[in-house]
C-alpha cells in the first residue's frame, strides 16, 4: 500500500517509517500540511498528525476532503473530546491518540483499508426501501409504484442519502455535496427542503434525523440496491527517498 505520512517529529516519523516498511508499505513522509495537498494523489492512505508547523491538521483534513475521499487515519497527541469529534466529523476514517501501540496502528490501517475497498465498490444505481424506490442515475423516485415529482435540490438531497442507504450521513456532508463551497448560510434551506421531501414521500419514517449529527435514509435491514451496469519508505521532509535509516 502507498501511505502518505504527515509528521513533523523526526523521532516519531522514524519509528513509523520503519514499522510500515517492515510490513510492506511504501511510505512517503512529509512535514507540512501543504505537502499533503500536493502528494495525496499518489497515495492510498494518509496518516495525519494534527500539529503540523504550517497548517493545522484539521484544516488540512477539511481541504483534503473537498478534493479526495482517500482513507485518513489521524495520529495525534490531541486526545480531548472536541478534537476527536471534529476530526471524525471532518472525514477522518479513524482517530488515534499518541502514544499508540504499533500493532494496534497496523490493525487500524488494515481495518480502514477494508472499509475503503468496500466504499469504493460500484454504488447501486437504484435503491429501494420498503415501497420507495430511488433511481439515482435516472433522477426518478417512485412510492408504491407511482412517480413522485421532486425539485432539483430535493432530489439532490435524497440522492446523497440514498447512495449511503442505512448509513448515517452528517449534515455537513449533505450541505457540501448538494451546495458545495456555497453552502455557508443555507443551513436553514436544508431543513425546509427536508420537510418538503418528507411530505412528498409520505413516509416520514424513511428519513431519520440523527440529533447532533445528520440523517439516515432507511434502515440497513430494509435496503435493497441494484446496479444496472456490470461491473521502500520515502521521507519527503527533506525530499529524500530511502528505507529506514539509523
Tab-separated table of C-alpha atoms in Angstrom:
chain	number	residue	atom	x	y	z
A	1	UNK	CA	0.000	0.000	0.000
A	2	UNK	CA	1.129	3.563	-0.708
A	3	UNK	CA	0.968	5.544	2.547
A	4	UNK	CA	1.462	9.277	2.993
A	5	UNK	CA	2.773	10.156	6.463
A	6	UNK	CA	2.354	13.765	7.603
A	7	UNK	CA	4.510	14.038	10.740
A	8	UNK	CA	6.958	16.787	11.699
A	9	UNK	CA	8.550	14.961	14.657
A	10	UNK	CA	11.627	13.154	13.340
A	11	UNK	CA	11.682	10.554	16.130
A	12	UNK	CA	8.037	9.598	15.721
A	13	UNK	CA	8.376	9.581	11.947
A	14	UNK	CA	11.428	7.305	12.037
A	15	UNK	CA	9.617	4.717	14.165
A	16	UNK	CA	6.557	4.798	11.931
A	17	UNK	CA	8.579	4.617	8.725
A	18	UNK	CA	10.409	1.564	9.984
A	19	UNK	CA	7.353	-0.403	11.090
A	20	UNK	CA	5.444	0.461	7.920
A	21	UNK	CA	8.431	-0.567	5.791
A	22	UNK	CA	8.737	-3.859	7.692
A	23	UNK	CA	5.093	-4.624	6.903
A	24	UNK	CA	5.427	-3.982	3.192
A	25	UNK	CA	4.031	-0.459	2.929
A	26	UNK	CA	5.659	2.102	0.643
A	27	UNK	CA	5.632	5.277	2.699
A	28	UNK	CA	6.258	8.885	1.790
A	29	UNK	CA	6.838	11.298	4.655
A	30	UNK	CA	6.006	14.986	4.544
A	31	UNK	CA	6.383	17.520	7.333
A	32	UNK	CA	3.970	20.261	6.260
A	33	UNK	CA	0.260	20.402	5.596
A	34	UNK	CA	0.722	21.971	2.186
A	35	UNK	CA	2.684	18.890	1.107
A	36	UNK	CA	-0.277	16.649	1.945
A	37	UNK	CA	-2.362	18.539	-0.591
A	38	UNK	CA	0.458	18.147	-3.130
A	39	UNK	CA	1.246	14.441	-2.742
A	40	UNK	CA	-2.066	12.831	-1.705
A	41	UNK	CA	-2.996	11.766	-5.247
A	42	UNK	CA	-0.256	9.132	-5.386
A	43	UNK	CA	-1.192	7.580	-2.016
A	44	UNK	CA	-3.846	5.157	-0.786
A	45	UNK	CA	-3.940	6.249	2.849
A	46	UNK	CA	-2.889	9.281	4.883
A	47	UNK	CA	-1.501	9.132	8.420
A	48	UNK	CA	-2.096	12.679	9.635
A	49	UNK	CA	-0.585	14.453	12.633
A	50	UNK	CA	-2.650	17.499	13.602
A	51	UNK	CA	0.236	19.589	14.964
A	52	UNK	CA	1.907	20.470	11.686
A	53	UNK	CA	4.035	23.638	11.569
A	54	UNK	CA	2.285	25.471	8.731
A	55	UNK	CA	-1.382	24.413	8.662
A	56	UNK	CA	-3.419	22.863	11.453
A	57	UNK	CA	-4.125	19.224	10.670
A	58	UNK	CA	-7.885	19.697	10.935
A	59	UNK	CA	-7.710	22.394	8.262
A	60	UNK	CA	-5.627	20.058	6.117
A	61	UNK	CA	-8.294	17.383	6.553
A	62	UNK	CA	-11.063	19.787	5.606
A	63	UNK	CA	-9.228	20.855	2.449
A	64	UNK	CA	-8.375	17.270	1.545
A	65	UNK	CA	-11.963	16.108	1.853
A	66	UNK	CA	-13.011	18.751	-0.661
A	67	UNK	CA	-10.937	17.007	-3.335
A	68	UNK	CA	-10.368	13.405	-2.214
A	69	UNK	CA	-12.061	10.507	-0.440
A	70	UNK	CA	-8.787	8.715	0.330
A	71	UNK	CA	-8.581	6.893	3.664
A	72	UNK	CA	-7.322	9.077	6.526
A	73	UNK	CA	-6.125	7.988	9.962
A	74	UNK	CA	-5.430	10.847	12.368
A	75	UNK	CA	-2.441	10.137	14.623
A	76	UNK	CA	-2.014	12.939	17.138
A	77	UNK	CA	-1.335	13.947	20.729
A	78	UNK	CA	-4.689	15.754	20.879
A	79	UNK	CA	-6.921	13.476	22.881
A	80	UNK	CA	-9.601	15.920	24.005
A	81	UNK	CA	-13.165	15.060	23.035
A	82	UNK	CA	-13.663	18.196	20.936
A	83	UNK	CA	-10.673	17.419	18.711
A	84	UNK	CA	-11.678	13.776	18.301
A	85	UNK	CA	-15.261	14.677	17.357
A	86	UNK	CA	-14.120	17.397	14.949
A	87	UNK	CA	-11.632	15.081	13.285
A	88	UNK	CA	-14.204	12.363	12.713
A	89	UNK	CA	-16.861	14.783	11.524
A	90	UNK	CA	-14.431	16.388	9.088
A	91	UNK	CA	-13.934	12.994	7.486
A	92	UNK	CA	-11.194	11.060	9.294
A	93	UNK	CA	-11.757	7.308	8.999
A	94	UNK	CA	-10.092	6.697	12.360
A	95	UNK	CA	-8.543	8.770	15.149
A	96	UNK	CA	-5.663	7.544	17.308
A	97	UNK	CA	-4.067	9.379	20.216
A	98	UNK	CA	-0.298	9.190	20.784
A	99	UNK	CA	1.442	7.266	22.109
A	100	UNK	CA	-0.074	4.434	20.105
A	101	UNK	CA	0.866	0.770	20.117
A	102	UNK	CA	2.312	-0.039	16.712
A	103	UNK	CA	0.464	-3.359	16.431
A	104	UNK	CA	-2.807	-1.517	17.029
A	105	UNK	CA	-1.901	1.105	14.434
A	106	UNK	CA	-1.260	-1.592	11.830
A	107	UNK	CA	-4.557	-3.277	12.674
A	108	UNK	CA	-6.400	0.035	12.361
A	109	UNK	CA	-4.790	0.685	8.988
A	110	UNK	CA	-5.946	-2.740	7.795
A	111	UNK	CA	-9.490	-2.102	9.040
A	112	UNK	CA	-9.692	1.316	7.386
A	113	UNK	CA	-8.355	-0.167	4.152
A	114	UNK	CA	-11.036	-2.873	4.166
A	115	UNK	CA	-13.762	-0.281	4.682
A	116	UNK	CA	-12.276	1.868	1.936
A	117	UNK	CA	-12.332	-1.045	-0.515
A	118	UNK	CA	-15.992	-1.685	0.262
A	119	UNK	CA	-16.803	2.021	-0.060
A	120	UNK	CA	-15.143	2.230	-3.476
A	121	UNK	CA	-17.207	-0.632	-4.877
A	122	UNK	CA	-19.690	0.449	-7.574
A	123	UNK	CA	-22.714	2.023	-5.925
A	124	UNK	CA	-26.202	0.751	-6.666
A	125	UNK	CA	-27.903	2.932	-9.245
A	126	UNK	CA	-31.312	2.119	-7.761
A	127	UNK	CA	-32.086	1.896	-4.066
A	128	UNK	CA	-35.287	0.522	-2.586
A	129	UNK	CA	-36.554	0.931	0.984
A	130	UNK	CA	-39.999	-0.516	1.557
A	131	UNK	CA	-42.178	0.686	-1.320
A	132	UNK	CA	-39.934	3.672	-2.087
A	133	UNK	CA	-37.515	3.309	-4.992
A	134	UNK	CA	-34.873	5.900	-5.860
A	135	UNK	CA	-33.227	5.638	-9.284
A	136	UNK	CA	-30.199	7.863	-8.822
A	137	UNK	CA	-28.992	7.760	-12.427
A	138	UNK	CA	-32.433	8.477	-13.896
A	139	UNK	CA	-33.249	11.011	-11.144
A	140	UNK	CA	-36.578	9.278	-10.592
A	141	UNK	CA	-38.456	8.481	-7.391
A	142	UNK	CA	-41.419	6.143	-7.029
A	143	UNK	CA	-43.582	5.495	-3.983
A	144	UNK	CA	-45.839	2.460	-4.248
A	145	UNK	CA	-45.106	2.342	-7.983
A	146	UNK	CA	-46.208	5.942	-8.591
A	147	UNK	CA	-43.806	8.681	-9.661
A	148	UNK	CA	-43.168	11.500	-7.183
A	149	UNK	CA	-42.151	14.889	-8.550
A	150	UNK	CA	-39.250	16.479	-6.675
A	151	UNK	CA	-37.395	19.728	-7.172
A	152	UNK	CA	-33.743	19.581	-8.219
A	153	UNK	CA	-32.478	20.293	-4.694
A	154	UNK	CA	-34.936	17.838	-3.107
A	155	UNK	CA	-33.696	15.059	-5.358
A	156	UNK	CA	-30.049	16.020	-4.816
A	157	UNK	CA	-30.523	15.721	-1.046
A	158	UNK	CA	-32.353	12.415	-1.394
A	159	UNK	CA	-29.651	11.059	-3.720
A	160	UNK	CA	-26.875	11.866	-1.227
A	161	UNK	CA	-28.733	9.959	1.498
A	162	UNK	CA	-29.957	7.085	-0.702
A	163	UNK	CA	-26.444	6.474	-2.055
A	164	UNK	CA	-25.484	5.675	1.557
A	165	UNK	CA	-28.758	3.996	2.479
A	166	UNK	CA	-28.892	2.633	6.009
A	167	UNK	CA	-25.842	4.694	6.988
A	168	UNK	CA	-25.722	7.920	8.999
A	169	UNK	CA	-24.685	10.893	6.853
A	170	UNK	CA	-23.555	14.093	8.544
A	171	UNK	CA	-25.422	17.336	7.949
A	172	UNK	CA	-22.143	18.925	6.845
A	173	UNK	CA	-21.641	16.236	4.211
A	174	UNK	CA	-25.125	16.781	2.783
A	175	UNK	CA	-24.511	20.528	2.615
A	176	UNK	CA	-21.102	20.025	0.990
A	177	UNK	CA	-22.357	17.602	-1.665
A	178	UNK	CA	-25.530	19.484	-2.564
A	179	UNK	CA	-24.379	23.102	-2.279
A	180	UNK	CA	-20.577	22.725	-2.428
A	181	UNK	CA	-18.472	25.700	-1.379
A	182	UNK	CA	-21.584	27.898	-1.438
A	183	UNK	CA	-23.295	26.033	1.403
A	184	UNK	CA	-22.451	28.583	4.102
A	185	UNK	CA	-25.607	30.400	5.086
A	186	UNK	CA	-28.009	27.874	3.515
A	187	UNK	CA	-28.302	25.553	6.507
A	188	UNK	CA	-31.899	26.617	7.081
A	189	UNK	CA	-32.701	25.848	3.446
A	190	UNK	CA	-31.719	22.228	4.043
A	191	UNK	CA	-34.295	21.983	6.837
A	192	UNK	CA	-37.004	23.381	4.569
A	193	UNK	CA	-36.128	21.014	1.718
A	194	UNK	CA	-36.135	18.013	4.066
A	195	UNK	CA	-39.564	18.957	5.412
A	196	UNK	CA	-40.925	19.176	1.864
A	197	UNK	CA	-39.194	15.934	0.893
A	198	UNK	CA	-40.753	14.030	3.798
A	199	UNK	CA	-44.177	15.396	2.899
A	200	UNK	CA	-43.886	14.417	-0.770
A	201	UNK	CA	-42.678	10.898	0.016
A	202	UNK	CA	-45.452	10.426	2.613
A	203	UNK	CA	-43.076	8.143	4.502
A	204	UNK	CA	-41.847	10.262	7.453
A	205	UNK	CA	-40.036	7.289	8.992
A	206	UNK	CA	-37.904	6.857	5.866
A	207	UNK	CA	-35.714	9.916	6.535
A	208	UNK	CA	-34.461	9.757	10.104
A	209	UNK	CA	-32.881	12.765	11.809
A	210	UNK	CA	-29.905	11.825	13.993
A	211	UNK	CA	-29.755	14.576	16.555
A	212	UNK	CA	-26.492	16.487	16.609
A	213	UNK	CA	-25.112	14.660	13.573
A	214	UNK	CA	-27.236	14.320	10.455
A	215	UNK	CA	-29.635	11.958	8.713
A	216	UNK	CA	-30.207	8.383	7.564
A	217	UNK	CA	-32.222	7.035	4.634
A	218	UNK	CA	-33.989	3.831	5.687
A	219	UNK	CA	-32.649	1.086	7.934
A	220	UNK	CA	-29.859	-1.226	6.864
A	221	UNK	CA	-32.092	-4.314	7.073
A	222	UNK	CA	-34.752	-2.819	4.794
A	223	UNK	CA	-32.483	-1.625	1.987
A	224	UNK	CA	-32.122	-3.277	-1.389
A	225	UNK	CA	-29.852	-1.928	-4.083
A	226	UNK	CA	-29.336	-2.794	-7.734
A	227	UNK	CA	-26.655	-1.750	-10.167
A	228	UNK	CA	-27.720	-1.916	-13.783
A	229	UNK	CA	-24.133	-1.914	-15.043
A	230	UNK	CA	-21.922	-4.993	-14.983
A	231	UNK	CA	-19.379	-4.053	-13.331
A	232	UNK	CA	10.534	1.257	0.448
A	233	UNK	CA	9.531	4.242	2.646
A	234	UNK	CA	10.256	7.740	1.420
A	235	UNK	CA	10.937	10.672	3.744
A	236	UNK	CA	9.884	13.833	1.945
A	237	UNK	CA	10.538	16.093	4.903
A	238	UNK	CA	13.888	16.703	3.245
A	239	UNK	CA	12.809	15.498	-0.235
A	240	UNK	CA	14.803	12.303	0.224
A	241	UNK	CA	13.569	8.796	-0.651
A	242	UNK	CA	15.077	5.826	1.150
A	243	UNK	CA	14.441	2.935	3.522
A	244	UNK	CA	14.727	3.314	7.295
A	245	UNK	CA	17.988	4.894	8.364
A	246	UNK	CA	19.935	4.679	11.596
